[in-house]
Amino acid sequence: MRSTLLLIFFVAAVIGLYRIGSDPYRTALPLEVEDLSPIAPQLAKLPPADRELVIDYLKRSNGDVLPAQFADPDNPLTARTFAEAIELEKTHREKMKLEQARVAAWRAERESQFQPLRDIVSARIVNREELPADQVYGGQATAFGKSASGGADRSTVTVLTYRLMNRGNRTITVLRGNLEVAGSGLMPAASCWIDDAERLPALEHRDLRCRTPADATAADRELIQRPLGQIPLEWYPKEIRFDDGQVLKGPQ
């Protein structure tokens, strides 16, 4: 009887170990994520959706594993197995959806606050040229409403000319705001602060030059070199003053 019980326990243990070994969800996460070939057979056993969750978690964690007491409660990187990685990545995605919805609502509200000012003053890019740095502003209107004298800097820079059009029926006496070419990353590919105190009569325009960053990334330079109508320009008017004393202000 004793021998029979021992045999039963042994067989049960072997079966248990086999099940554990054959369950891909129990697979330990690798510390090195550049090469996932060692865990490729286990990944292949997962449904495609779960496989994507594991891989995305490994990319996000970069192989880091933190004890629970030291982990960021809003973004814990504590998973040690496929199963734990899947659950944490699902939670992360849900948080990202909520955050994206919050940001989208904030942007929509902000855009609605800019729109009344944009209806009065529009902006577009009308020229792009390569110029020596000391000739960028010489004899031309600048974004600050005045001309700049030349200097000794002969390096070549890319210059964009922006056209600001007063579409209203009143003369504008002060115009402030920011022009941005949306970049390939978080920062704009080019920006131009407008602080113009010259009178801009109704239905007239003013062209202003601004140089683009000399250290722009290759992706941002590609954006700036597109056909003018395809350059992603954003206009953020901050303040418009009229000759009758009225002032309109955009979000700060």
mmCIF file of C-alpha atoms in Angstrom:
data_model
loop_
_atom_site.group_PDB
_atom_site.id
_atom_site.type_symbol
_atom_site.label_atom_id
_atom_site.label_comp_id
_atom_site.label_asym_id
_atom_site.label_seq_id
_atom_site.Cartn_x
_atom_site.Cartn_y
_atom_site.Cartn_z
ATOM 1 C CA MET A 1 0.000 0.000 0.000
ATOM 2 C CA ARG A 2 2.769 2.394 0.947
ATOM 3 C CA SER A 3 4.577 1.717 -2.327
ATOM 4 C CA THR A 4 1.377 2.349 -4.259
ATOM 5 C CA LEU A 5 0.821 5.716 -2.506
ATOM 6 C CA LEU A 6 4.405 6.778 -3.179
ATOM 7 C CA LEU A 7 3.983 5.861 -6.840
ATOM 8 C CA ILE A 8 0.770 7.891 -7.050
ATOM 9 C CA PHE A 9 2.432 10.905 -5.444
ATOM 10 C CA PHE A 10 5.396 10.586 -7.794
ATOM 11 C CA VAL A 11 3.221 10.391 -10.900
ATOM 12 C CA ALA A 12 1.145 13.372 -9.707
ATOM 13 C CA ALA A 13 4.314 15.399 -9.119
ATOM 14 C CA VAL A 14 5.629 14.568 -12.582
ATOM 15 C CA ILE A 15 2.324 15.542 -14.184
ATOM 16 C CA GLY A 16 2.280 18.792 -12.177
ATOM 17 C CA LEU A 17 5.802 19.677 -13.226
ATOM 18 C CA TYR A 18 4.968 18.889 -16.834
ATOM 19 C CA ARG A 19 1.922 21.139 -16.748
ATOM 20 C CA ILE A 20 3.931 23.944 -15.194
ATOM 21 C CA GLY A 21 6.656 23.524 -17.774
ATOM 22 C CA SER A 22 4.185 23.400 -20.662
ATOM 23 C CA ASP A 23 2.151 26.430 -19.519
ATOM 24 C CA PRO A 24 3.543 29.415 -21.472
ATOM 25 C CA TYR A 25 1.919 31.883 -19.065
ATOM 26 C CA ARG A 26 4.330 30.751 -16.344
ATOM 27 C CA THR A 27 7.365 31.579 -18.504
ATOM 28 C CA ALA A 28 9.840 33.840 -16.718
ATOM 29 C CA LEU A 29 10.444 37.210 -18.358
ATOM 30 C CA PRO A 30 13.973 37.732 -19.676
ATOM 31 C CA LEU A 31 16.176 40.509 -18.316
ATOM 32 C CA GLU A 32 17.619 41.079 -21.785
ATOM 33 C CA VAL A 33 14.967 42.329 -24.195
ATOM 34 C CA GLU A 34 17.043 43.087 -27.277
ATOM 35 C CA ASP A 35 16.923 39.436 -28.329
ATOM 36 C CA LEU A 36 13.701 37.557 -27.554
ATOM 37 C CA SER A 37 14.687 34.378 -29.389
ATOM 38 C CA PRO A 38 15.225 32.419 -26.106
ATOM 39 C CA ILE A 39 11.527 32.815 -25.268
ATOM 40 C CA ALA A 40 10.247 32.639 -28.845
ATOM 41 C CA PRO A 41 8.854 29.074 -28.457
ATOM 42 C CA GLN A 42 6.831 30.102 -25.390
ATOM 43 C CA LEU A 43 5.617 33.306 -27.079
ATOM 44 C CA ALA A 44 4.473 31.259 -30.059
ATOM 45 C CA LYS A 45 2.149 29.280 -27.777
ATOM 46 C CA LEU A 46 0.251 32.400 -26.720
ATOM 47 C CA PRO A 47 -2.792 33.797 -28.545
ATOM 48 C CA PRO A 48 -1.735 36.756 -30.750
ATOM 49 C CA ALA A 49 -3.356 39.344 -28.442
ATOM 50 C CA ASP A 50 -1.558 38.038 -25.349
ATOM 51 C CA ARG A 51 1.709 37.727 -27.264
ATOM 52 C CA GLU A 52 1.463 41.404 -28.233
ATOM 53 C CA LEU A 53 0.807 42.370 -24.615
ATOM 54 C CA VAL A 54 3.914 40.523 -23.409
ATOM 55 C CA ILE A 55 6.131 42.042 -26.098
ATOM 56 C CA ASP A 56 4.787 45.563 -25.457
ATOM 57 C CA TYR A 57 5.398 45.157 -21.734
ATOM 58 C CA LEU A 58 8.980 44.038 -22.347
ATOM 59 C CA LYS A 59 9.572 47.058 -24.594
ATOM 60 C CA ARG A 60 8.110 49.390 -21.995
ATOM 61 C CA SER A 61 9.976 47.890 -19.046
ATOM 62 C CA ASN A 62 13.232 47.329 -20.949
ATOM 63 C CA GLY A 63 13.741 44.234 -18.809
ATOM 64 C CA ASP A 64 13.568 46.111 -15.502
ATOM 65 C CA VAL A 65 11.983 44.303 -12.562
ATOM 66 C CA LEU A 66 11.291 46.252 -9.382
ATOM 67 C CA PRO A 67 10.167 44.964 -5.986
ATOM 68 C CA ALA A 68 6.575 46.016 -5.317
ATOM 69 C CA GLN A 69 7.573 48.349 -2.452
ATOM 70 C CA PHE A 70 9.882 50.341 -4.769
ATOM 71 C CA ALA A 71 7.708 50.367 -7.876
ATOM 72 C CA ASP A 72 5.796 53.379 -9.151
ATOM 73 C CA PRO A 73 2.198 52.719 -8.030
ATOM 74 C CA ASP A 74 0.897 54.371 -11.214
ATOM 75 C CA ASN A 75 3.206 52.400 -13.481
ATOM 76 C CA PRO A 76 4.542 49.311 -11.695
ATOM 77 C CA LEU A 77 7.155 47.239 -13.511
ATOM 78 C CA THR A 78 6.988 44.231 -11.241
ATOM 79 C CA ALA A 79 6.076 41.408 -13.625
ATOM 80 C CA ARG A 80 8.198 38.264 -13.563
ATOM 81 C CA THR A 81 6.105 35.997 -15.803
ATOM 82 C CA PHE A 82 4.099 36.250 -18.998
ATOM 83 C CA ALA A 83 0.851 36.165 -17.009
ATOM 84 C CA GLU A 84 1.884 39.062 -14.762
ATOM 85 C CA ALA A 85 3.147 41.058 -17.753
ATOM 86 C CA ILE A 86 -0.181 40.596 -19.555
ATOM 87 C CA GLU A 87 -2.193 41.887 -16.587
ATOM 88 C CA LEU A 88 0.074 44.897 -16.034
ATOM 89 C CA GLU A 89 0.062 45.786 -19.727
ATOM 90 C CA LYS A 90 -3.743 45.595 -19.865
ATOM 91 C CA THR A 91 -3.957 47.972 -16.893
ATOM 92 C CA HIS A 92 -1.418 50.299 -18.505
ATOM 93 C CA ARG A 93 -3.390 50.437 -21.740
ATOM 94 C CA GLU A 94 -6.598 51.292 -19.929
ATOM 95 C CA LYS A 95 -4.837 54.127 -18.108
ATOM 96 C CA MET A 96 -3.430 55.391 -21.399
ATOM 97 C CA LYS A 97 -6.898 55.394 -22.974
ATOM 98 C CA LEU A 98 -8.237 57.492 -20.111
ATOM 99 C CA GLU A 99 -5.270 59.871 -20.294
ATOM 100 C CA GLN A 100 -5.598 60.251 -24.061
ATOM 101 C CA ALA A 101 -9.298 61.036 -23.674
ATOM 102 C CA ARG A 102 -8.484 63.650 -21.018
ATOM 103 C CA VAL A 103 -5.800 65.281 -23.196
ATOM 104 C CA ALA A 104 -8.082 65.245 -26.234
ATOM 105 C CA ALA A 105 -10.828 67.014 -24.268
ATOM 106 C CA TRP A 106 -8.336 69.601 -22.975
ATOM 107 C CA ARG A 107 -7.019 70.264 -26.474
ATOM 108 C CA ALA A 108 -10.516 70.611 -27.899
ATOM 109 C CA GLU A 109 -11.414 73.153 -25.220
ATOM 110 C CA ARG A 110 -8.171 75.077 -25.819
ATOM 111 C CA GLU A 111 -8.716 75.098 -29.582
ATOM 112 C CA SER A 112 -12.212 76.491 -29.084
ATOM 113 C CA GLN A 113 -10.709 79.382 -27.095
ATOM 114 C CA PHE A 114 -8.215 80.188 -29.864
ATOM 115 C CA GLN A 115 -10.797 80.057 -32.646
ATOM 116 C CA PRO A 116 -12.376 83.542 -32.183
ATOM 117 C CA LEU A 117 -8.916 85.112 -32.516
ATOM 118 C CA ARG A 118 -8.006 82.924 -35.492
ATOM 119 C CA ASP A 119 -11.210 84.007 -37.211
ATOM 120 C CA ILE A 120 -9.876 87.572 -37.078
ATOM 121 C CA VAL A 121 -6.186 86.959 -37.853
ATOM 122 C CA SER A 122 -5.142 84.038 -40.038
ATOM 123 C CA ALA A 123 -1.591 82.823 -40.590
ATOM 124 C CA ARG A 124 0.158 80.886 -43.341
ATOM 125 C CA ILE A 125 3.641 80.318 -44.717
ATOM 126 C CA VAL A 126 4.289 82.155 -47.994
ATOM 127 C CA ASN A 127 8.029 81.692 -48.538
ATOM 128 C CA ARG A 128 11.032 79.611 -47.581
ATOM 129 C CA GLU A 129 14.603 80.547 -48.402
ATOM 130 C CA GLU A 130 18.202 79.821 -47.473
ATOM 131 C CA LEU A 131 20.004 82.959 -46.342
ATOM 132 C CA PRO A 132 23.223 83.968 -44.609
ATOM 133 C CA ALA A 133 22.349 84.491 -40.956
ATOM 134 C CA ASP A 134 23.281 88.199 -41.076
ATOM 135 C CA GLN A 135 20.774 88.813 -43.896
ATOM 136 C CA VAL A 136 17.745 87.183 -42.281
ATOM 137 C CA TYR A 137 16.200 90.420 -41.067
ATOM 138 C CA GLY A 138 18.106 93.125 -42.875
ATOM 139 C CA GLY A 139 15.675 95.527 -44.514
ATOM 140 C CA GLN A 140 12.714 93.247 -43.796
ATOM 141 C CA ALA A 141 9.921 93.216 -41.254
ATOM 142 C CA THR A 142 10.602 90.839 -38.384
ATOM 143 C CA ALA A 143 8.341 89.058 -35.974
ATOM 144 C CA PHE A 144 8.920 91.982 -33.614
ATOM 145 C CA GLY A 145 7.778 94.649 -36.076
ATOM 146 C CA LYS A 146 11.192 96.165 -36.824
ATOM 147 C CA SER A 147 14.263 95.577 -38.973
ATOM 148 C CA ALA A 148 17.541 94.151 -37.763
ATOM 149 C CA SER A 149 20.892 95.281 -39.070
ATOM 150 C CA GLY A 150 23.309 92.848 -40.668
ATOM 151 C CA GLY A 151 26.291 91.357 -38.877
ATOM 152 C CA ALA A 152 29.310 89.229 -39.547
ATOM 153 C CA ASP A 153 27.594 85.819 -39.334
ATOM 154 C CA ARG A 154 27.758 84.235 -42.796
ATOM 155 C CA SER A 155 26.390 80.807 -41.855
ATOM 156 C CA THR A 156 23.363 79.738 -43.895
ATOM 157 C CA VAL A 157 19.985 79.298 -42.227
ATOM 158 C CA THR A 158 16.506 78.354 -43.414
ATOM 159 C CA VAL A 159 14.062 81.226 -43.099
ATOM 160 C CA LEU A 160 10.279 81.003 -43.231
ATOM 161 C CA THR A 161 8.109 83.981 -44.099
ATOM 162 C CA TYR A 162 4.722 84.005 -42.378
ATOM 163 C CA ARG A 163 1.750 86.044 -43.607
ATOM 164 C CA LEU A 164 -0.617 87.389 -40.959
ATOM 165 C CA MET A 165 -3.920 88.552 -42.421
ATOM 166 C CA ASN A 166 -6.375 90.850 -40.661
ATOM 167 C CA ARG A 167 -9.674 89.355 -41.777
ATOM 168 C CA GLY A 168 -11.780 91.647 -39.604
ATOM 169 C CA ASN A 169 -13.219 95.104 -40.223
ATOM 170 C CA ARG A 170 -11.144 96.992 -37.620
ATOM 171 C CA THR A 171 -7.519 98.092 -37.449
ATOM 172 C CA ILE A 172 -5.317 96.004 -35.179
ATOM 173 C CA THR A 173 -2.781 97.932 -33.093
ATOM 174 C CA VAL A 174 -1.126 95.065 -31.170
ATOM 175 C CA LEU A 175 -0.789 91.433 -32.166
ATOM 176 C CA ARG A 176 0.873 88.799 -29.999
ATOM 177 C CA GLY A 177 1.045 85.057 -30.393
ATOM 178 C CA ASN A 178 3.129 82.095 -31.414
ATOM 179 C CA LEU A 179 3.540 80.312 -34.738
ATOM 180 C CA GLU A 180 4.700 76.709 -34.605
ATOM 181 C CA VAL A 181 5.569 74.106 -37.198
ATOM 182 C CA ALA A 182 4.524 70.834 -35.582
ATOM 183 C CA GLY A 183 7.619 68.668 -35.148
ATOM 184 C CA SER A 184 8.209 64.957 -35.515
ATOM 185 C CA GLY A 185 8.673 64.711 -31.725
ATOM 186 C CA LEU A 186 7.411 66.601 -28.703
ATOM 187 C CA MET A 187 9.095 69.883 -29.649
ATOM 188 C CA PRO A 188 8.087 72.028 -32.658
ATOM 189 C CA ALA A 189 10.253 71.860 -35.773
ATOM 190 C CA ALA A 190 10.224 75.671 -35.866
ATOM 191 C CA SER A 191 8.581 78.429 -33.870
ATOM 192 C CA CYS A 192 8.172 82.175 -34.175
ATOM 193 C CA TRP A 193 6.967 84.484 -31.402
ATOM 194 C CA ILE A 194 4.934 87.425 -32.701
ATOM 195 C CA ASP A 195 4.994 90.705 -30.781
ATOM 196 C CA ASP A 196 3.873 93.266 -33.338
ATOM 197 C CA ALA A 197 2.835 96.774 -32.299
ATOM 198 C CA GLU A 198 2.468 98.239 -35.807
ATOM 199 C CA ARG A 199 -0.987 99.055 -37.097
ATOM 200 C CA LEU A 200 -2.546 96.407 -39.311
ATOM 201 C CA PRO A 201 -5.616 97.813 -41.102
ATOM 202 C CA ALA A 202 -8.681 95.728 -41.884
ATOM 203 C CA LEU A 203 -8.278 93.229 -44.733
ATOM 204 C CA GLU A 204 -4.525 93.871 -45.000
ATOM 205 C CA HIS A 205 -1.628 91.571 -44.243
ATOM 206 C CA ARG A 206 1.926 91.700 -42.938
ATOM 207 C CA ASP A 207 4.753 89.318 -43.826
ATOM 208 C CA LEU A 208 7.214 88.452 -41.073
ATOM 209 C CA ARG A 209 10.404 86.400 -41.234
ATOM 210 C CA CYS A 210 11.696 83.898 -38.696
ATOM 211 C CA ARG A 211 14.686 81.568 -38.936
ATOM 212 C CA THR A 212 14.329 77.873 -38.203
ATOM 213 C CA PRO A 213 16.527 76.053 -35.661
ATOM 214 C CA ALA A 214 20.013 75.272 -36.946
ATOM 215 C CA ASP A 215 20.092 72.083 -34.864
ATOM 216 C CA ALA A 216 16.769 70.674 -36.108
ATOM 217 C CA THR A 217 16.591 66.897 -36.456
ATOM 218 C CA ALA A 218 16.574 65.272 -39.880
ATOM 219 C CA ALA A 219 12.850 64.485 -39.509
ATOM 220 C CA ASP A 220 12.071 68.113 -38.605
ATOM 221 C CA ARG A 221 14.152 69.432 -41.506
ATOM 222 C CA GLU A 222 12.102 67.196 -43.801
ATOM 223 C CA LEU A 223 8.916 68.779 -42.466
ATOM 224 C CA ILE A 224 10.256 72.271 -43.068
ATOM 225 C CA GLN A 225 11.305 71.384 -46.640
ATOM 226 C CA ARG A 226 7.874 70.184 -47.694
ATOM 227 C CA PRO A 227 5.809 72.210 -50.187
ATOM 228 C CA LEU A 228 4.661 75.322 -48.332
ATOM 229 C CA GLY A 229 1.017 74.266 -48.204
ATOM 230 C CA GLN A 230 1.971 70.953 -46.600
ATOM 231 C CA ILE A 231 4.082 72.321 -43.757
ATOM 232 C CA PRO A 232 2.047 71.651 -40.554
ATOM 233 C CA LEU A 233 1.648 75.193 -39.208
ATOM 234 C CA GLU A 234 -0.187 75.986 -35.966
ATOM 235 C CA TRP A 235 -1.171 79.552 -35.018
ATOM 236 C CA TYR A 236 -1.685 80.355 -31.332
ATOM 237 C CA PRO A 237 -2.850 83.979 -31.037
ATOM 238 C CA LYS A 238 -2.463 85.284 -27.479
ATOM 239 C CA GLU A 239 -3.657 88.891 -27.746
ATOM 240 C CA ILE A 240 -5.290 91.165 -30.311
ATOM 241 C CA ARG A 241 -5.801 94.881 -29.583
ATOM 242 C CA PHE A 242 -7.971 97.081 -31.781
ATOM 243 C CA ASP A 243 -7.822 100.799 -32.405
ATOM 244 C CA ASP A 244 -11.151 101.229 -30.596
ATOM 245 C CA GLY A 245 -9.586 99.885 -27.382
ATOM 246 C CA GLN A 246 -11.087 96.386 -27.356
ATOM 247 C CA VAL A 247 -8.734 93.546 -26.415
ATOM 248 C CA LEU A 248 -9.192 89.865 -27.191
ATOM 249 C CA LYS A 249 -7.057 87.320 -25.365
ATOM 250 C CA GLY A 250 -6.469 83.663 -26.067
ATOM 251 C CA PRO A 251 -5.663 80.943 -23.527
ATOM 252 C CA GLN A 252 -2.328 81.331 -21.767
#
